[in-house]
Amino acid sequence: MIPGVIIPTYNESYNIPNLVAKILALPIGAHVIVVDDNSPDGTGKLVDLLAEREPRIHVVHRPAKLGLGTAHIAGMRRAFALNLEPIVTMDADFSHHPRYIPSLLAGLDRLDVIIGSRYVLGGGTRFFSLQRQILSTSANAFARMMLGLKATDCTAGFRAYRRAVLESLDLDQIFSNGYSFLIELLFLCQDRGWRIGEVPIIYDDRRAGKSKISKAEVYKATYTVLRLFWRRSRMKMLALANH
Ligand SMILES: Nc1nc2c(ncn2[C@@H]2O[C@H](COP(=O)(O)OP(=O)(O)O)[C@@H](O)[C@H]2O)c(=O)[nH]1
Ligand SMILES: [Mg+2]
């Protein structure tokens, strides 16, 4: 089995060469799939140059900034086509350090989805602004309470999935295209009964470049949680009615 590591990028030229090199140097033989949305800083072209010399690097080019969720899906489709498994997703900015990838993959021996988690024992954040800490903690508390999610870090994009998990879901049916895609995908995995675990990571604030999270993404995430809450409540009512 050859793991595929999916990295969505938008203006990550300062981070991506170093990050890709570190992933390729891990003793797991992973391939890397960078999904770039025509970054104005030339991230996509830079990775094309790297890919010319290294067959384990793949690039998916999209014409414009189309959102984090659809970038994940595009990367997953390429991973399926390349027959890669398991599938890892992570940020390009070193918040998710590649040193943790082996422990995420090791977790898949027993479980179906493994989250690199800030909120389990041994996990944490470093240099994370108070504002981001509050946002992350409240988004997680809200998602867990409304959707009954059991994981403690539901908004984390650092995950490993057995390929069967992703193939079991209709990825095109996922409504969220932005950051809340991660919550929706986790909800679907739990709903399908896949076994989800967490391994601790220390999440560093990004090394270079700027965060792309915006107020609009926060509103969209709130809407996603409310929409899934409504769907879950309707399913529960239907199940009760059929009893
Ligand atoms: N392809 C693509 N990548 C994106 C998009 N938005 C964010 N990213 C990437 O997704 C990852 C997470 O974004 P980031 O700005 O670090 O979010 P934060 O960690 O929540 O501050 C980074 O690697 C970004 O470059 C997008 O619309 N398209
Ligand atoms: Mg980040």
Tab-separated table of N, CA, C and O in Angstrom, residues 128-195:
chain	number	residue	atom	x	y	z
A	128	PHE	N	-0.573	29.980	18.972
A	128	PHE	CA	-1.907	30.140	18.390
A	128	PHE	C	-2.525	31.359	19.064
A	128	PHE	O	-2.588	31.405	20.289
A	129	SER	N	-2.974	32.338	18.293
A	129	SER	CA	-3.496	33.568	18.904
A	129	SER	C	-4.733	33.256	19.743
A	129	SER	O	-5.432	32.269	19.484
A	130	LEU	N	-4.998	34.120	20.715
A	130	LEU	CA	-6.151	33.913	21.591
A	130	LEU	C	-7.431	33.851	20.749
A	130	LEU	O	-8.296	32.990	20.974
A	131	GLN	N	-7.490	34.724	19.750
A	131	GLN	CA	-8.678	34.764	18.885
A	131	GLN	C	-8.884	33.417	18.178
A	131	GLN	O	-9.994	32.890	18.131
A	132	ARG	N	-7.796	32.832	17.646
A	132	ARG	CA	-7.904	31.550	16.953
A	132	ARG	C	-8.249	30.428	17.939
A	132	ARG	O	-8.991	29.514	17.623
A	133	GLN	N	-7.693	30.535	19.172
A	133	GLN	CA	-8.012	29.502	20.172
A	133	GLN	C	-9.493	29.521	20.504
A	133	GLN	O	-10.137	28.468	20.599
A	134	ILE	N	-10.033	30.725	20.662
A	134	ILE	CA	-11.454	30.846	21.004
A	134	ILE	C	-12.305	30.322	19.846
A	134	ILE	O	-13.249	29.548	20.042
A	135	LEU	N	-11.921	30.696	18.634
A	135	LEU	CA	-12.673	30.251	17.448
A	135	LEU	C	-12.670	28.727	17.341
A	135	LEU	O	-13.713	28.093	17.168
A	136	SER	N	-11.486	28.143	17.510
A	136	SER	CA	-11.362	26.696	17.364
A	136	SER	C	-12.126	25.960	18.464
A	136	SER	O	-12.865	25.003	18.197
A	137	THR	N	-11.974	26.433	19.704
A	137	THR	CA	-12.638	25.754	20.822
A	137	THR	C	-14.152	25.855	20.675
A	137	THR	O	-14.881	24.873	20.876
A	138	SER	N	-14.649	27.055	20.315
A	138	SER	CA	-16.107	27.175	20.247
A	138	SER	C	-16.668	26.434	19.035
A	138	SER	O	-17.730	25.825	19.130
A	139	ALA	N	-15.940	26.442	17.913
A	139	ALA	CA	-16.424	25.698	16.742
A	139	ALA	C	-16.520	24.210	17.072
A	139	ALA	O	-17.498	23.539	16.728
A	140	ASN	N	-15.531	23.697	17.784
A	140	ASN	CA	-15.549	22.279	18.154
A	140	ASN	C	-16.674	21.955	19.132
A	140	ASN	O	-17.370	20.955	18.972
A	141	ALA	N	-16.848	22.817	20.133
A	141	ALA	CA	-17.895	22.571	21.134
A	141	ALA	C	-19.268	22.588	20.454
A	141	ALA	O	-20.116	21.713	20.703
A	142	PHE	N	-19.467	23.541	19.560
A	142	PHE	CA	-20.745	23.689	18.864
A	142	PHE	C	-21.017	22.453	17.986
A	142	PHE	O	-22.099	21.862	18.036
A	143	ALA	N	-20.008	22.050	17.212
A	143	ALA	CA	-20.190	20.902	16.310
A	143	ALA	C	-20.462	19.630	17.110
A	143	ALA	O	-21.310	18.812	16.753
A	144	ARG	N	-19.744	19.458	18.206
A	144	ARG	CA	-19.921	18.243	19.010
A	144	ARG	C	-21.309	18.198	19.646
A	144	ARG	O	-21.979	17.159	19.656
A	145	MET	N	-21.713	19.347	20.170
A	145	MET	CA	-22.999	19.389	20.878
A	145	MET	C	-24.157	19.197	19.893
A	145	MET	O	-25.063	18.402	20.118
A	146	MET	N	-24.099	19.887	18.776
A	146	MET	CA	-25.231	19.860	17.841
A	146	MET	C	-25.301	18.540	17.072
A	146	MET	O	-26.382	18.073	16.733
A	147	LEU	N	-24.151	17.971	16.770
A	147	LEU	CA	-24.138	16.824	15.856
A	147	LEU	C	-23.787	15.516	16.545
A	147	LEU	O	-23.733	14.470	15.903
A	148	GLY	N	-23.515	15.591	17.846
A	148	GLY	CA	-23.168	14.365	18.570
A	148	GLY	C	-21.843	13.773	18.101
A	148	GLY	O	-21.625	12.565	18.212
A	149	LEU	N	-20.970	14.613	17.570
A	149	LEU	CA	-19.675	14.097	17.125
A	149	LEU	C	-18.870	13.671	18.352
A	149	LEU	O	-18.857	14.361	19.372
A	150	LYS	N	-18.206	12.535	18.235
A	150	LYS	CA	-17.489	12.022	19.412
A	150	LYS	C	-16.042	12.482	19.448
A	150	LYS	O	-15.426	12.545	20.508
A	151	ALA	N	-15.483	12.808	18.303
A	151	ALA	CA	-14.088	13.265	18.278
A	151	ALA	C	-13.980	14.608	18.996
A	151	ALA	O	-14.946	15.373	19.050
A	152	THR	N	-12.787	14.870	19.541
A	152	THR	CA	-12.618	16.153	20.246
A	152	THR	C	-12.129	17.248	19.295
A	152	THR	O	-12.328	18.412	19.557
A	153	ASP	N	-11.464	16.868	18.197
A	153	ASP	CA	-10.990	17.880	17.249
A	153	ASP	C	-11.669	17.652	15.898
A	153	ASP	O	-11.149	16.973	15.021
A	154	CYS	N	-12.852	18.255	15.775
A	154	CYS	CA	-13.695	17.977	14.604
A	154	CYS	C	-13.394	18.905	13.447
A	154	CYS	O	-13.866	18.701	12.338
A	155	THR	N	-12.636	19.959	13.704
A	155	THR	CA	-12.379	20.935	12.644
A	155	THR	C	-10.981	20.752	12.044
A	155	THR	O	-10.603	21.465	11.128
A	156	ALA	N	-10.235	19.785	12.594
A	156	ALA	CA	-8.863	19.583	12.125
A	156	ALA	C	-8.844	18.986	10.722
A	156	ALA	O	-9.614	18.082	10.405
A	157	GLY	N	-7.946	19.492	9.902
A	157	GLY	CA	-7.814	18.958	8.542
A	157	GLY	C	-6.699	17.935	8.427
A	157	GLY	O	-6.433	17.430	7.346
A	158	PHE	N	-6.049	17.643	9.539
A	158	PHE	CA	-4.940	16.686	9.533
A	158	PHE	C	-5.529	15.317	9.878
A	158	PHE	O	-5.816	15.024	11.041
A	159	ARG	N	-5.752	14.510	8.843
A	159	ARG	CA	-6.454	13.236	9.046
A	159	ARG	C	-5.882	12.155	8.142
A	159	ARG	O	-5.341	12.454	7.074
A	160	ALA	N	-6.069	10.912	8.564
A	160	ALA	CA	-5.783	9.773	7.687
A	160	ALA	C	-7.061	8.954	7.572
A	160	ALA	O	-7.772	8.746	8.564
A	161	TYR	N	-7.364	8.547	6.344
A	161	TYR	CA	-8.585	7.777	6.072
A	161	TYR	C	-8.203	6.482	5.379
A	161	TYR	O	-7.378	6.500	4.449
A	162	ARG	N	-8.838	5.379	5.784
A	162	ARG	CA	-8.761	4.198	4.917
A	162	ARG	C	-9.521	4.530	3.637
A	162	ARG	O	-10.535	5.226	3.670
A	163	ARG	N	-9.016	4.054	2.525
A	163	ARG	CA	-9.635	4.458	1.263
A	163	ARG	C	-11.105	4.039	1.180
A	163	ARG	O	-11.952	4.763	0.638
A	164	ALA	N	-11.413	2.865	1.766
A	164	ALA	CA	-12.797	2.371	1.723
A	164	ALA	C	-13.768	3.368	2.351
A	164	ALA	O	-14.932	3.462	1.947
A	165	VAL	N	-13.294	4.114	3.335
A	165	VAL	CA	-14.154	5.097	4.004
A	165	VAL	C	-14.591	6.152	3.000
A	165	VAL	O	-15.780	6.454	2.841
A	166	LEU	N	-13.611	6.700	2.285
A	166	LEU	CA	-13.921	7.779	1.344
A	166	LEU	C	-14.724	7.248	0.166
A	166	LEU	O	-15.595	7.929	-0.364
A	167	GLU	N	-14.428	6.011	-0.236
A	167	GLU	CA	-15.173	5.437	-1.359
A	167	GLU	C	-16.618	5.120	-0.980
A	167	GLU	O	-17.474	5.005	-1.848
A	168	SER	N	-16.869	4.969	0.322
A	168	SER	CA	-18.233	4.639	0.758
A	168	SER	C	-19.140	5.867	0.763
A	168	SER	O	-20.347	5.757	0.892
A	169	LEU	N	-18.545	7.043	0.659
A	169	LEU	CA	-19.343	8.272	0.744
A	169	LEU	C	-19.530	8.847	-0.660
A	169	LEU	O	-18.659	8.701	-1.516
A	170	ASP	N	-20.673	9.498	-0.851
A	170	ASP	CA	-20.877	10.170	-2.131
A	170	ASP	C	-20.293	11.579	-1.989
A	170	ASP	O	-20.961	12.503	-1.527
A	171	LEU	N	-19.033	11.701	-2.377
A	171	LEU	CA	-18.322	12.966	-2.127
A	171	LEU	C	-18.994	14.149	-2.834
A	171	LEU	O	-18.980	15.269	-2.327
A	172	ASP	N	-19.602	13.858	-3.978
A	172	ASP	CA	-20.248	14.962	-4.705
A	172	ASP	C	-21.491	15.487	-4.003
A	172	ASP	O	-21.964	16.575	-4.302
A	173	GLN	N	-22.026	14.683	-3.091
A	173	GLN	CA	-23.226	15.102	-2.361
A	173	GLN	C	-22.895	16.033	-1.199
A	173	GLN	O	-23.798	16.584	-0.583
A	174	ILE	N	-21.607	16.162	-0.890
A	174	ILE	CA	-21.230	17.007	0.249
A	174	ILE	C	-21.488	18.463	-0.125
A	174	ILE	O	-21.053	18.941	-1.164
A	175	PHE	N	-22.246	19.119	0.730
A	175	PHE	CA	-22.739	20.445	0.401
A	175	PHE	C	-21.671	21.526	0.622
A	175	PHE	O	-21.535	22.458	-0.158
A	176	SER	N	-20.914	21.388	1.723
A	176	SER	CA	-19.958	22.444	2.079
A	176	SER	C	-18.793	22.444	1.104
A	176	SER	O	-18.243	21.389	0.803
A	177	ASN	N	-18.414	23.624	0.652
A	177	ASN	CA	-17.235	23.659	-0.211
A	177	ASN	C	-16.014	24.243	0.492
A	177	ASN	O	-14.894	24.090	0.040
A	178	GLY	N	-16.227	24.892	1.629
A	178	GLY	CA	-15.115	25.564	2.310
A	178	GLY	C	-14.597	24.776	3.499
A	178	GLY	O	-14.572	23.551	3.504
A	179	TYR	N	-14.229	25.485	4.540
A	179	TYR	CA	-13.616	24.853	5.722
A	179	TYR	C	-14.574	23.889	6.408
A	179	TYR	O	-14.147	22.897	6.990
A	180	SER	N	-15.885	24.194	6.358
A	180	SER	CA	-16.833	23.344	7.079
A	180	SER	C	-17.002	21.982	6.410
A	180	SER	O	-17.637	21.087	6.963
A	181	PHE	N	-16.415	21.807	5.244
A	181	PHE	CA	-16.349	20.487	4.614
A	181	PHE	C	-15.782	19.461	5.598
A	181	PHE	O	-16.235	18.312	5.647
A	182	LEU	N	-14.827	19.880	6.384
A	182	LEU	CA	-14.168	18.941	7.307
A	182	LEU	C	-15.138	18.432	8.363
A	182	LEU	O	-15.118	17.259	8.732
A	183	ILE	N	-16.005	19.325	8.836
A	183	ILE	CA	-17.018	18.920	9.823
A	183	ILE	C	-18.032	17.990	9.157
A	183	ILE	O	-18.393	16.952	9.699
A	184	GLU	N	-18.451	18.369	7.952
A	184	GLU	CA	-19.452	17.561	7.254
A	184	GLU	C	-18.915	16.155	6.952
A	184	GLU	O	-19.609	15.149	7.147
A	185	LEU	N	-17.666	16.087	6.520
A	185	LEU	CA	-17.082	14.784	6.194
A	185	LEU	C	-16.979	13.905	7.448
A	185	LEU	O	-17.294	12.713	7.418
A	186	LEU	N	-16.586	14.517	8.554
A	186	LEU	CA	-16.482	13.746	9.792
A	186	LEU	C	-17.850	13.246	10.240
A	186	LEU	O	-18.016	12.096	10.670
A	187	PHE	N	-18.838	14.124	10.098
A	187	PHE	CA	-20.221	13.751	10.434
A	187	PHE	C	-20.650	12.537	9.601
A	187	PHE	O	-21.206	11.571	10.130
A	188	LEU	N	-20.374	12.575	8.312
A	188	LEU	CA	-20.776	11.463	7.436
A	188	LEU	C	-20.044	10.175	7.815
A	188	LEU	O	-20.632	9.093	7.822
A	189	CYS	N	-18.752	10.306	8.156
A	189	CYS	CA	-17.990	9.110	8.550
A	189	CYS	C	-18.597	8.485	9.812
A	189	CYS	O	-18.791	7.267	9.895
A	190	GLN	N	-18.906	9.331	10.796
A	190	GLN	CA	-19.483	8.809	12.051
A	190	GLN	C	-20.860	8.211	11.793
A	190	GLN	O	-21.204	7.145	12.306
A	191	ASP	N	-21.636	8.904	10.965
A	191	ASP	CA	-22.986	8.460	10.643
A	191	ASP	C	-22.973	7.075	9.978
A	191	ASP	O	-23.845	6.246	10.208
A	192	ARG	N	-21.968	6.831	9.151
A	192	ARG	CA	-21.835	5.548	8.468
A	192	ARG	C	-21.296	4.447	9.380
A	192	ARG	O	-21.126	3.306	8.957
A	193	GLY	N	-20.926	4.832	10.594
A	193	GLY	CA	-20.438	3.830	11.541
A	193	GLY	C	-18.950	3.524	11.405
A	193	GLY	O	-18.463	2.554	11.985
A	194	TRP	N	-18.232	4.325	10.644
A	194	TRP	CA	-16.785	4.105	10.579
A	194	TRP	C	-16.161	4.446	11.930
A	194	TRP	O	-16.616	5.353	12.618
A	195	ARG	N	-15.122	3.704	12.270
A	195	ARG	CA	-14.497	3.901	13.592
A	195	ARG	C	-13.456	5.015	13.499
A	195	ARG	O	-12.537	4.948	12.690
